[in-house]
PDB file of C-alpha atoms and ligand atoms in Angstrom:
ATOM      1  CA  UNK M   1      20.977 -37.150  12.564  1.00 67.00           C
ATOM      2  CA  UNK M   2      21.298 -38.276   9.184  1.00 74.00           C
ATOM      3  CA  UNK M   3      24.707 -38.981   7.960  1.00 86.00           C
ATOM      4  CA  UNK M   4      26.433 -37.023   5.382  1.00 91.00           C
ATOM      5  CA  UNK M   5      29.502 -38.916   3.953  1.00 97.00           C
ATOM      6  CA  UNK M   6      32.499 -36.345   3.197  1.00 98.00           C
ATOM      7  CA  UNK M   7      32.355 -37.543  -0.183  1.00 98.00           C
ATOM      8  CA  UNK M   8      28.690 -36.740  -0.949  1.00 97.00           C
ATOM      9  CA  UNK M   9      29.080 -33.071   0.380  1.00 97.00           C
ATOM     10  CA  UNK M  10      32.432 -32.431  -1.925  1.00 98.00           C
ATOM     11  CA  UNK M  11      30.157 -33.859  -4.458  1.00 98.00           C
ATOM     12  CA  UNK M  12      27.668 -31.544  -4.018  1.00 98.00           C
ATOM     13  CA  UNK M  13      30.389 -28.642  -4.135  1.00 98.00           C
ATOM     14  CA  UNK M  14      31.721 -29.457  -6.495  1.00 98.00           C
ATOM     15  CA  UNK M  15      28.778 -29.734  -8.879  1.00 98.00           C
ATOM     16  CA  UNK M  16      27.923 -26.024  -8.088  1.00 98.00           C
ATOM     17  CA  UNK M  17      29.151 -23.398 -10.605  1.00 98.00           C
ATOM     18  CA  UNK M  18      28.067 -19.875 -10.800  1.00 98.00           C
ATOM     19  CA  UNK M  19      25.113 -20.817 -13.157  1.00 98.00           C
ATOM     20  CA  UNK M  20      24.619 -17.403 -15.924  1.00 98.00           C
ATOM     21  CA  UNK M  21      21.696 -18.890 -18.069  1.00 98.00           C
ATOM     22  CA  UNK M  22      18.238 -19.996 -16.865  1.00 98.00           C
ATOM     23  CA  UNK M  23      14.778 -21.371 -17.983  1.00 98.00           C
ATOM     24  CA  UNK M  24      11.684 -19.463 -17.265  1.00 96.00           C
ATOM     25  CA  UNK M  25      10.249 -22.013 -14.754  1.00 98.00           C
ATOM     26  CA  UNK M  26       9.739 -20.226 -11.544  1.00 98.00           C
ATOM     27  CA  UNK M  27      11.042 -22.633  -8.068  1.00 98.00           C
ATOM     28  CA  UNK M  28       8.341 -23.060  -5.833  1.00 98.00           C
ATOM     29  CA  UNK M  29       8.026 -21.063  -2.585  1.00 98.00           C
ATOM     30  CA  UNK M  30       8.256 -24.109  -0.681  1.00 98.00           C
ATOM     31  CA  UNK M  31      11.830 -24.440  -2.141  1.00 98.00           C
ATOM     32  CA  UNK M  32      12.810 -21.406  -2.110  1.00 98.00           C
ATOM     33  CA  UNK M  33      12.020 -21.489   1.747  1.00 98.00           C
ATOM     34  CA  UNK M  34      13.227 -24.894   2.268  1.00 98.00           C
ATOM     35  CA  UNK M  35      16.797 -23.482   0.438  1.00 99.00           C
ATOM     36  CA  UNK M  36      16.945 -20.214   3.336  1.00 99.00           C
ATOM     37  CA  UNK M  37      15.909 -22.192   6.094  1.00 99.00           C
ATOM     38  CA  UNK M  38      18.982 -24.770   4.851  1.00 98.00           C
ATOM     39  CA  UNK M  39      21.112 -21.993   4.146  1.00 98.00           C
ATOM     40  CA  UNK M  40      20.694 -19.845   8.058  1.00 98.00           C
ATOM     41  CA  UNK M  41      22.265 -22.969   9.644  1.00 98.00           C
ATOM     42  CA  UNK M  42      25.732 -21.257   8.214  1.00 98.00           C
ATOM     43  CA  UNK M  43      27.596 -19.666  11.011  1.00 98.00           C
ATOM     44  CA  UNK M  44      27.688 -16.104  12.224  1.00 98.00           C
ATOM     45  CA  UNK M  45      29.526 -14.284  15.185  1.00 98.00           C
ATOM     46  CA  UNK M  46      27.467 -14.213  18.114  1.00 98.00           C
ATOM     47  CA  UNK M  47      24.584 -15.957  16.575  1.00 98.00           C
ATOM     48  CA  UNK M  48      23.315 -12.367  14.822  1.00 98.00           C
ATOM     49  CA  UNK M  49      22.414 -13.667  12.004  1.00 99.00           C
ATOM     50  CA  UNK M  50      22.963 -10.014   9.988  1.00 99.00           C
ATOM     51  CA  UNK M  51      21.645 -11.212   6.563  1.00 99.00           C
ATOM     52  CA  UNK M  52      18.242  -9.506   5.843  1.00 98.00           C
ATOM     53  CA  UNK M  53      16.823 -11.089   2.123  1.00 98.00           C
ATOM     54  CA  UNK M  54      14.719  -9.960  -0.300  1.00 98.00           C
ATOM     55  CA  UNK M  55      13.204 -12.209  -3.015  1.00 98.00           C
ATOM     56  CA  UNK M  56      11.886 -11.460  -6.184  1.00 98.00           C
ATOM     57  CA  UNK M  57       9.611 -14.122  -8.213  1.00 98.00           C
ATOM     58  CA  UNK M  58       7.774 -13.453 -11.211  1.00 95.00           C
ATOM     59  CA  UNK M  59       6.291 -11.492 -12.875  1.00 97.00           C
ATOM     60  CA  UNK M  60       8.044  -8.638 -10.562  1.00 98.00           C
ATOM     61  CA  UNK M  61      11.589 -10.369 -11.512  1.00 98.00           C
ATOM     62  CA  UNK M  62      10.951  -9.273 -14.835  1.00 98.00           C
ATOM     63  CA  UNK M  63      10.031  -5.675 -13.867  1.00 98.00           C
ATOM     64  CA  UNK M  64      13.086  -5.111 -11.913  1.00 98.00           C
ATOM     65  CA  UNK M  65      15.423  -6.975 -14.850  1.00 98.00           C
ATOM     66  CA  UNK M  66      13.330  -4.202 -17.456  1.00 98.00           C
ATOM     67  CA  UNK M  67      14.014  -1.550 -14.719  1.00 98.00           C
ATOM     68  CA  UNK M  68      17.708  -2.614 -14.021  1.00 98.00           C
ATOM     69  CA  UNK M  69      18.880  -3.219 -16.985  1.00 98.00           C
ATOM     70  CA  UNK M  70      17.355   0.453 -18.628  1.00 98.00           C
ATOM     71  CA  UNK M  71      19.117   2.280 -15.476  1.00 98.00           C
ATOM     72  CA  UNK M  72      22.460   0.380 -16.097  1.00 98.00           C
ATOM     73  CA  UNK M  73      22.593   1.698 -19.786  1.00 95.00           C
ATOM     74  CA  UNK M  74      24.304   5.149 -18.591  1.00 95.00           C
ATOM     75  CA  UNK M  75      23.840   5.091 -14.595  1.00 97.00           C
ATOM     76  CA  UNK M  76      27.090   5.826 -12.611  1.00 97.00           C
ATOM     77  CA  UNK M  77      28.476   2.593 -10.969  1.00 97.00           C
ATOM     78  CA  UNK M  78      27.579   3.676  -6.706  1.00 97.00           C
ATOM     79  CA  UNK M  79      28.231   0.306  -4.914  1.00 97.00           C
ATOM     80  CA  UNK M  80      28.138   0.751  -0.466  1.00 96.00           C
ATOM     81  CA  UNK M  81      31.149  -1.631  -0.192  1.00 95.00           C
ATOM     82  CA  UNK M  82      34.605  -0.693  -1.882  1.00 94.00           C
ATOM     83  CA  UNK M  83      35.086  -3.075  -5.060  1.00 95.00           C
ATOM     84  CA  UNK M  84      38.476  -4.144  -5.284  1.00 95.00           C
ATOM     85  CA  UNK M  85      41.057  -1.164  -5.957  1.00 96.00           C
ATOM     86  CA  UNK M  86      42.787  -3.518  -8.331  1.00 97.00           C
ATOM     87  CA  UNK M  87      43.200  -7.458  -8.908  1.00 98.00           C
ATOM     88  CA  UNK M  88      47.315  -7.815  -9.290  1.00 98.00           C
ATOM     89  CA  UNK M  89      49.434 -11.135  -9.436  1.00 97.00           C
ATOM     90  CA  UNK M  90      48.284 -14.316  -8.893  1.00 97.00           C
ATOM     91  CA  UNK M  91      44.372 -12.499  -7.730  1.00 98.00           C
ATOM     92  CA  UNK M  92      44.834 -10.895 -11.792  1.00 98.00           C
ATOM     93  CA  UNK M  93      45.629 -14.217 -13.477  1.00 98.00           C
ATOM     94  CA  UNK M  94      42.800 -16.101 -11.682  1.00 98.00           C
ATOM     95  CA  UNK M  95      39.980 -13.367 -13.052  1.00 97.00           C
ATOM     96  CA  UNK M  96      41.291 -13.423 -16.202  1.00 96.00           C
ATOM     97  CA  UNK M  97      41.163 -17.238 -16.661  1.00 97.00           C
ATOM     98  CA  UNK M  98      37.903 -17.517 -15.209  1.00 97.00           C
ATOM     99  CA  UNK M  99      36.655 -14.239 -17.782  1.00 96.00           C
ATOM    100  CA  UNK M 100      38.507 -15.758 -20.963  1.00 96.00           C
ATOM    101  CA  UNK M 101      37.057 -19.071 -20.022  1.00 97.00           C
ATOM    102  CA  UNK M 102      33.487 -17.274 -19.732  1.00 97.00           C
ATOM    103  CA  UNK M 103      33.250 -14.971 -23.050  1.00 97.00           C
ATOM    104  CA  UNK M 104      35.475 -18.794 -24.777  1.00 97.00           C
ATOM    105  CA  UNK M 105      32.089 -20.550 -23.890  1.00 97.00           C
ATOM    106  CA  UNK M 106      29.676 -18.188 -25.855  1.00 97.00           C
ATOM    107  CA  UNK M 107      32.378 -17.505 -28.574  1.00 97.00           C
ATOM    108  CA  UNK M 108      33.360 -13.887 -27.444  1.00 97.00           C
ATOM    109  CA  UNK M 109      36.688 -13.420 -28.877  1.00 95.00           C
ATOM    110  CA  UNK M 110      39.772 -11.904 -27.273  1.00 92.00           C
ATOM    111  CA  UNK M 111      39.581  -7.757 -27.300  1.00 92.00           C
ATOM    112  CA  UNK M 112      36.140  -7.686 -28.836  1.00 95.00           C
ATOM    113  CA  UNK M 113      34.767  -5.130 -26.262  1.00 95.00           C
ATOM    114  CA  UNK M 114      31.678  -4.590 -27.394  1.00 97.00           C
ATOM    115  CA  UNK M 115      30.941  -8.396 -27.251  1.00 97.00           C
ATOM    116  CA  UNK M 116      32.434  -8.472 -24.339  1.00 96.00           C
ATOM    117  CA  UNK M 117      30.098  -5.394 -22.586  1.00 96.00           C
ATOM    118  CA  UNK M 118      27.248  -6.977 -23.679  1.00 96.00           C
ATOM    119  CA  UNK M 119      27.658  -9.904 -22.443  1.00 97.00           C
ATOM    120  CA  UNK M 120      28.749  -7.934 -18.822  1.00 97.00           C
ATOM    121  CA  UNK M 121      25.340  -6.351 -19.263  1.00 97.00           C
ATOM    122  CA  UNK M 122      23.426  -9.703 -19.100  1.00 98.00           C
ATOM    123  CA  UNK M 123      24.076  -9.082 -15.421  1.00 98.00           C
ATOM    124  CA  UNK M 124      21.528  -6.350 -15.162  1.00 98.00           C
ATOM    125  CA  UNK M 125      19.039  -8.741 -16.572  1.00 98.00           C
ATOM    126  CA  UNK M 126      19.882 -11.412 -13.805  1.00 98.00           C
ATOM    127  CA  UNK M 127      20.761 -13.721 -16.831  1.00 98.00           C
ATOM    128  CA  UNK M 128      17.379 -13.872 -17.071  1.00 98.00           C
ATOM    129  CA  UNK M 129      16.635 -15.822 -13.916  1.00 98.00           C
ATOM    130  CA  UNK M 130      13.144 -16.507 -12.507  1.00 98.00           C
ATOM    131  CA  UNK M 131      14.446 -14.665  -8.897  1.00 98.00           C
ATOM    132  CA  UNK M 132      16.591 -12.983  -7.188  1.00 98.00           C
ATOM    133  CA  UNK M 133      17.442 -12.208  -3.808  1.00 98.00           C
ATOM    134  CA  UNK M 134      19.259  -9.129  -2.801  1.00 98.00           C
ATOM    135  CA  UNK M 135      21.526  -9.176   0.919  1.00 98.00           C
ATOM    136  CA  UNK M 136      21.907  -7.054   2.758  1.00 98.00           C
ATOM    137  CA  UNK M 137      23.136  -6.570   6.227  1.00 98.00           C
ATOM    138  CA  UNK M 138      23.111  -4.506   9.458  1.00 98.00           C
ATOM    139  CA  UNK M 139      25.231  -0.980   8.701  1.00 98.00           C
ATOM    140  CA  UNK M 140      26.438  -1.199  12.645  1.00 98.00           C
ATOM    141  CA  UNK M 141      27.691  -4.676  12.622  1.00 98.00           C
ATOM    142  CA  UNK M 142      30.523  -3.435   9.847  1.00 97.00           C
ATOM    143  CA  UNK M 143      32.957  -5.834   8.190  1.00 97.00           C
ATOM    144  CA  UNK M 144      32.596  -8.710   9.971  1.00 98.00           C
ATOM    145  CA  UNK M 145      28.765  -8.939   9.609  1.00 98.00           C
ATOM    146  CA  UNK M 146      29.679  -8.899   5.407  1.00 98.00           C
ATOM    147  CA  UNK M 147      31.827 -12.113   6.718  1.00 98.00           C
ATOM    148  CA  UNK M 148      28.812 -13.636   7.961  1.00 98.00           C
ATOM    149  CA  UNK M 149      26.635 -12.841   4.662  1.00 99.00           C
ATOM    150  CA  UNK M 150      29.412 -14.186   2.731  1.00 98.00           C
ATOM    151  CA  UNK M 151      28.549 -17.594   4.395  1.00 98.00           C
ATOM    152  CA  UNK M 152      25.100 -17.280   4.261  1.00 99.00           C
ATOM    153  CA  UNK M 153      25.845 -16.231   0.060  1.00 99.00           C
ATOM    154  CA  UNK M 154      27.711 -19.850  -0.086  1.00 98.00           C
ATOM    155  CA  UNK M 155      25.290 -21.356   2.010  1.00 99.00           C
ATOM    156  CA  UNK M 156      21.992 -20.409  -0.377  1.00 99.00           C
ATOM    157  CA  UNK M 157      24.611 -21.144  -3.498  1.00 99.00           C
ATOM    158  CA  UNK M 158      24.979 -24.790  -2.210  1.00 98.00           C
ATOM    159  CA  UNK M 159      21.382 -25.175  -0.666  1.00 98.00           C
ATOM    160  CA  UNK M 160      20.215 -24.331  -3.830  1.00 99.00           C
ATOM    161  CA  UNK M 161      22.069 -26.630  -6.052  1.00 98.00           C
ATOM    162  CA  UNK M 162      20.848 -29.464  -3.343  1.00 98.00           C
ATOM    163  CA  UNK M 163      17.722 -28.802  -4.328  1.00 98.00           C
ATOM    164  CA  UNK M 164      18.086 -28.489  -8.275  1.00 98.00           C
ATOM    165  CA  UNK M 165      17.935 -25.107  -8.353  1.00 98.00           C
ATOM    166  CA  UNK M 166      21.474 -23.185 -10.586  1.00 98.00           C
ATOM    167  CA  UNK M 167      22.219 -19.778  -8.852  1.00 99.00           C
ATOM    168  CA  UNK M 168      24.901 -16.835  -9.111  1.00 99.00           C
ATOM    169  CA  UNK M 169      26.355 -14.396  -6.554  1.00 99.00           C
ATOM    170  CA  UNK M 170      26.350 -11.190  -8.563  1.00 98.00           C
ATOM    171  CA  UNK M 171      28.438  -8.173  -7.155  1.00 98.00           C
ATOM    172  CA  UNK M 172      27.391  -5.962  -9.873  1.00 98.00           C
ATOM    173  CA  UNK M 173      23.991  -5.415  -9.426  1.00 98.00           C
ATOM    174  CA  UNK M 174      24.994  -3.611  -6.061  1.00 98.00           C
ATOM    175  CA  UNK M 175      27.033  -1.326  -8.351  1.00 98.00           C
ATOM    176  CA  UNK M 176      23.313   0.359  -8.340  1.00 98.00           C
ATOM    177  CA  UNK M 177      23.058   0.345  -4.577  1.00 98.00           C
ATOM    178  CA  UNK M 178      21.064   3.675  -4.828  1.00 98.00           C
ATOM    179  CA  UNK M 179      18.205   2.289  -7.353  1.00 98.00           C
ATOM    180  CA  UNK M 180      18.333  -1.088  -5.754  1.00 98.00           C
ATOM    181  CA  UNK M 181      17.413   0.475  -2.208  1.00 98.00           C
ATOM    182  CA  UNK M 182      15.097   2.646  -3.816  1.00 98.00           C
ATOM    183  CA  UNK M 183      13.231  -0.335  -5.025  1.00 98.00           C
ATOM    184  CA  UNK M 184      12.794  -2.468  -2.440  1.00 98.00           C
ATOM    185  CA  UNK M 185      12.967   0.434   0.228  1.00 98.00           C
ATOM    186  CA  UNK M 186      15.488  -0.474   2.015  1.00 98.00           C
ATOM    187  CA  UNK M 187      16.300   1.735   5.517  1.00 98.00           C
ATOM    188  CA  UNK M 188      20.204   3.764   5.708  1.00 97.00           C
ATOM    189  CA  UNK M 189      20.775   1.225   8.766  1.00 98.00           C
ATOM    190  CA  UNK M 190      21.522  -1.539   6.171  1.00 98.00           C
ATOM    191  CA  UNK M 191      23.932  -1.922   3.615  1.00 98.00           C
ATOM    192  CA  UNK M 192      23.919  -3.534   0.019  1.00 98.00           C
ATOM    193  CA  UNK M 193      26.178  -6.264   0.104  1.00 98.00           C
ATOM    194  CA  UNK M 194      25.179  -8.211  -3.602  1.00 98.00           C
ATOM    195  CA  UNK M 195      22.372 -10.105  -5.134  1.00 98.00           C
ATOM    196  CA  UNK M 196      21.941 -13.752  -5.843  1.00 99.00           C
ATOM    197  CA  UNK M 197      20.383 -14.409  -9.271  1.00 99.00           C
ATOM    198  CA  UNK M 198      18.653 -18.285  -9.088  1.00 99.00           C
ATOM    199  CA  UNK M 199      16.349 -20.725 -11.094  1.00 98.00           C
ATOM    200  CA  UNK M 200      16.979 -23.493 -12.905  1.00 98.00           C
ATOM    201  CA  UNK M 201      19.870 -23.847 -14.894  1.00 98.00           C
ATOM    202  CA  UNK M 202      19.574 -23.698 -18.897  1.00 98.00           C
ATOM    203  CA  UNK M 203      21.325 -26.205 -21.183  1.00 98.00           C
ATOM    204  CA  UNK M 204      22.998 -23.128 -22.570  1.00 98.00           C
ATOM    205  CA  UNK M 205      26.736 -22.834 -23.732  1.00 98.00           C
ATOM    206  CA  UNK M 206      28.121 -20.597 -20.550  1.00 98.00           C
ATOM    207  CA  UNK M 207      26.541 -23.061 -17.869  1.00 98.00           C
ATOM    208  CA  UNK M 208      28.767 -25.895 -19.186  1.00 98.00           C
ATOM    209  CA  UNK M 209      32.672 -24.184 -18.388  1.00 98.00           C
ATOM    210  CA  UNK M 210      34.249 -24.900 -14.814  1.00 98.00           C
ATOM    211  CA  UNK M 211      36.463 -23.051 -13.174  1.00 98.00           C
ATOM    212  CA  UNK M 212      39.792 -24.264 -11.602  1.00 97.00           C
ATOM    213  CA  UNK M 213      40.811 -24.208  -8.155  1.00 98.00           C
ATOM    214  CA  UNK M 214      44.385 -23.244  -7.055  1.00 98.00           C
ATOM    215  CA  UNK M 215      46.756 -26.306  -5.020  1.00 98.00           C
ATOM    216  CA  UNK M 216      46.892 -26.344  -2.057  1.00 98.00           C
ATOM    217  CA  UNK M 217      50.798 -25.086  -1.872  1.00 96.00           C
ATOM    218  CA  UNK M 218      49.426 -22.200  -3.192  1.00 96.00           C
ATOM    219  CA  UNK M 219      47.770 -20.769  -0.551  1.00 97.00           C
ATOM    220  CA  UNK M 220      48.318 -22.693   2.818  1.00 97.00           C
ATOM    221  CA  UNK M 221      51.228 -22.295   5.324  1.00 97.00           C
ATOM    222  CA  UNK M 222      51.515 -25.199   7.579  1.00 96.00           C
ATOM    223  CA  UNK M 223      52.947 -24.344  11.667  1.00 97.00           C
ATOM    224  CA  UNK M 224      54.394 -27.069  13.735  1.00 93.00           C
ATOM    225  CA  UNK M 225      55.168 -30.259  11.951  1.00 82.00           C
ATOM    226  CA  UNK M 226      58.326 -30.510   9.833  1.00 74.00           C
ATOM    227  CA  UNK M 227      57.194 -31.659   6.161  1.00 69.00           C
ATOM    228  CA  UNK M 228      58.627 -34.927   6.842  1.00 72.00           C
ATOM    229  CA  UNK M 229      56.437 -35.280  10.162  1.00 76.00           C
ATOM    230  CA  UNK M 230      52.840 -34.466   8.387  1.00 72.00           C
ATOM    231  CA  UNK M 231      53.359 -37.174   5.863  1.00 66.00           C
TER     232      UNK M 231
HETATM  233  C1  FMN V   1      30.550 -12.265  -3.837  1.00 65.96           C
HETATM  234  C2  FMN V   1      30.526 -12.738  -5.274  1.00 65.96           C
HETATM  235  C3  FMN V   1      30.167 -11.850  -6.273  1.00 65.96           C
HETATM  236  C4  FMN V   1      30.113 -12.275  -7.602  1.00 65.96           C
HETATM  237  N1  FMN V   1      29.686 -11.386  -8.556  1.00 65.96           N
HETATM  238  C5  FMN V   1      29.545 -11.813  -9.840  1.00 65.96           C
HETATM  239  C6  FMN V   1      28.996 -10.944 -10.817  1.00 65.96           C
HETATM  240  O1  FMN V   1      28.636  -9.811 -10.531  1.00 65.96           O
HETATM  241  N2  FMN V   1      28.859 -11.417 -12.080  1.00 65.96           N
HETATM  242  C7  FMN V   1      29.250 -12.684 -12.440  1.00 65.96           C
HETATM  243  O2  FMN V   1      29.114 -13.053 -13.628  1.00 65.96           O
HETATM  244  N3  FMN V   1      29.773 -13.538 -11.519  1.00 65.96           N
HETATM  245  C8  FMN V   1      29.904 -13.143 -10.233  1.00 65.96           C
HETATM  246  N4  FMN V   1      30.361 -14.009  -9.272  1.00 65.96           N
HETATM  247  C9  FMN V   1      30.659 -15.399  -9.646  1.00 65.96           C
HETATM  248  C10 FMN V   1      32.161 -15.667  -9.719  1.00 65.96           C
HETATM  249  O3  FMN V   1      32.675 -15.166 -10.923  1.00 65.96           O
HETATM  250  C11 FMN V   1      32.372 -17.195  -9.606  1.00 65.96           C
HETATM  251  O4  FMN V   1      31.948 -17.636  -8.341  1.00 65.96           O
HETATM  252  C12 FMN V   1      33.847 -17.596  -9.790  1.00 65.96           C
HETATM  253  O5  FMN V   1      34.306 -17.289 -11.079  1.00 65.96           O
HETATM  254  C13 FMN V   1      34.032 -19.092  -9.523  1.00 65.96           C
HETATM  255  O6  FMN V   1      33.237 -19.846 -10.416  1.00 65.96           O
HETATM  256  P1  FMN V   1      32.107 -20.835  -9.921  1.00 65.96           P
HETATM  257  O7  FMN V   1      31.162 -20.076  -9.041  1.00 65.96           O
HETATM  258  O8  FMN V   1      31.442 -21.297 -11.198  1.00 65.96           O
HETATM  259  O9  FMN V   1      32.762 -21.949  -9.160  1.00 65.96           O
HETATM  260  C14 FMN V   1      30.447 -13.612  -7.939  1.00 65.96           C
HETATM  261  C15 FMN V   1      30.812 -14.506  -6.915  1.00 65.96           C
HETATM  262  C16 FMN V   1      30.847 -14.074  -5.606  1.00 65.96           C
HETATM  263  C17 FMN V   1      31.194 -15.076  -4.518  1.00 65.96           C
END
């Protein structure tokens, strides 16, 4: 097996970032195969593997971005999976850096809210990415199947960048679960989980901000050894 120093793999994580700007080059289907093969090694409970993929690559990305984006000027927002009922606290401060830092990095000023919606519409043009892939996963597995898929998300996010290839999870588009499963024909026995815009990155503005992460005494609670112990 070939080594993997830890050092090279936080590397690698942490020169991902949700990537919101792309050139037209399309990635080559050997990548893009090389990136899900890379990314199914992720774990799942009992081995199910739940995530089912479809992949869009051009000219049909541009059909669906035409298509999307039209249907997300006055469509009603129908996602499968409950969006957050509200982001509060610590959860609140952490979206709002990472949006301020966002609409800072393509000079969208605070409270401008027409800037702002535009810019939340790129979305429905897949920020103009070559592909996308849209998960989804087994309806009778429930929540914990969504677990796995989140893995397999992070897997393909970190696959990709591996290979050269910028990419963004993208909640939003499954706000039109109903057009969505229309379009690819997807069966009632799976749900809409999110897409995954991808291509490779442009040297635009919004690629170049990075979000923070939170310390660790934040948000781990250490059983067993006394502090004094563990040092
Ligand atoms: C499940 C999931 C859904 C997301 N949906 C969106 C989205 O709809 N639009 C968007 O601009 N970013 C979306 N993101 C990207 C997050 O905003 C981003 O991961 C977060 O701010 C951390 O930044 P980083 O990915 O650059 O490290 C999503 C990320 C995840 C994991």
């Amino acid at each position: 097996m070939a080594e993997m120093t830890f050092e090279a793999f936080d590397a690698l994580l942490r020169s991902r970032h949700s990537c919101r700007a792309f050139t037209d080059e399309a990635v080559s289907r050997a990548d893009i195969e090389a990136i899900l093969k890379a990314a199914q090694r992720v774990p799942s409970w009992c081995n199910a593997q739940p995530w089912k993929v479809e992949i869009t690559e051009k000219p049909e990305t541009d059909r669906l971005r035409e298509a999307l984006f039209a249907h997300a000027q006055d469509a009603p927002y129908a996602p499968e999976i409950d969006w957050p009922e509200r982001y509060s606290g610590v959860h609140q401060w952490r979206r709002k850096t990472c949006g301020l830092q966002l609409y800072d990095s393509v000079g969208i000023t605070r409270g401008d809210r027409a800037a702002s919606g535009a810019q939340m519409l790129e979305n429905f043009r897949l920020f103009g990415a070559p592909h996308m892939a849209l998960i989804t996963a087994p309806a009778e597995l429930g929540p914990y199947a969504y677990l796995d898929c989140g893995g397999f998300v992070t897997g393909f996010t970190l696959a990709a960048q591996a290979r050269g290839v910028g990419s963004i999870p993208q909640a939003a588009v499954a706000a039109y679960a109903p057009f969505l499963r229309d379009w690819f024909g997807i069966g009632e026995d799976r749900v809409i989980l999110c897409g995954i815009a991808f291509g490779r990155a442009a040297d635009a503005p919004i690629n170049q901000f990075r979000t923070e992460r939170a310390p660790l005494t934040e948000w781990v609670t250490w059983h067993g050894k006394t502090e004094e112990d563990a040092t």
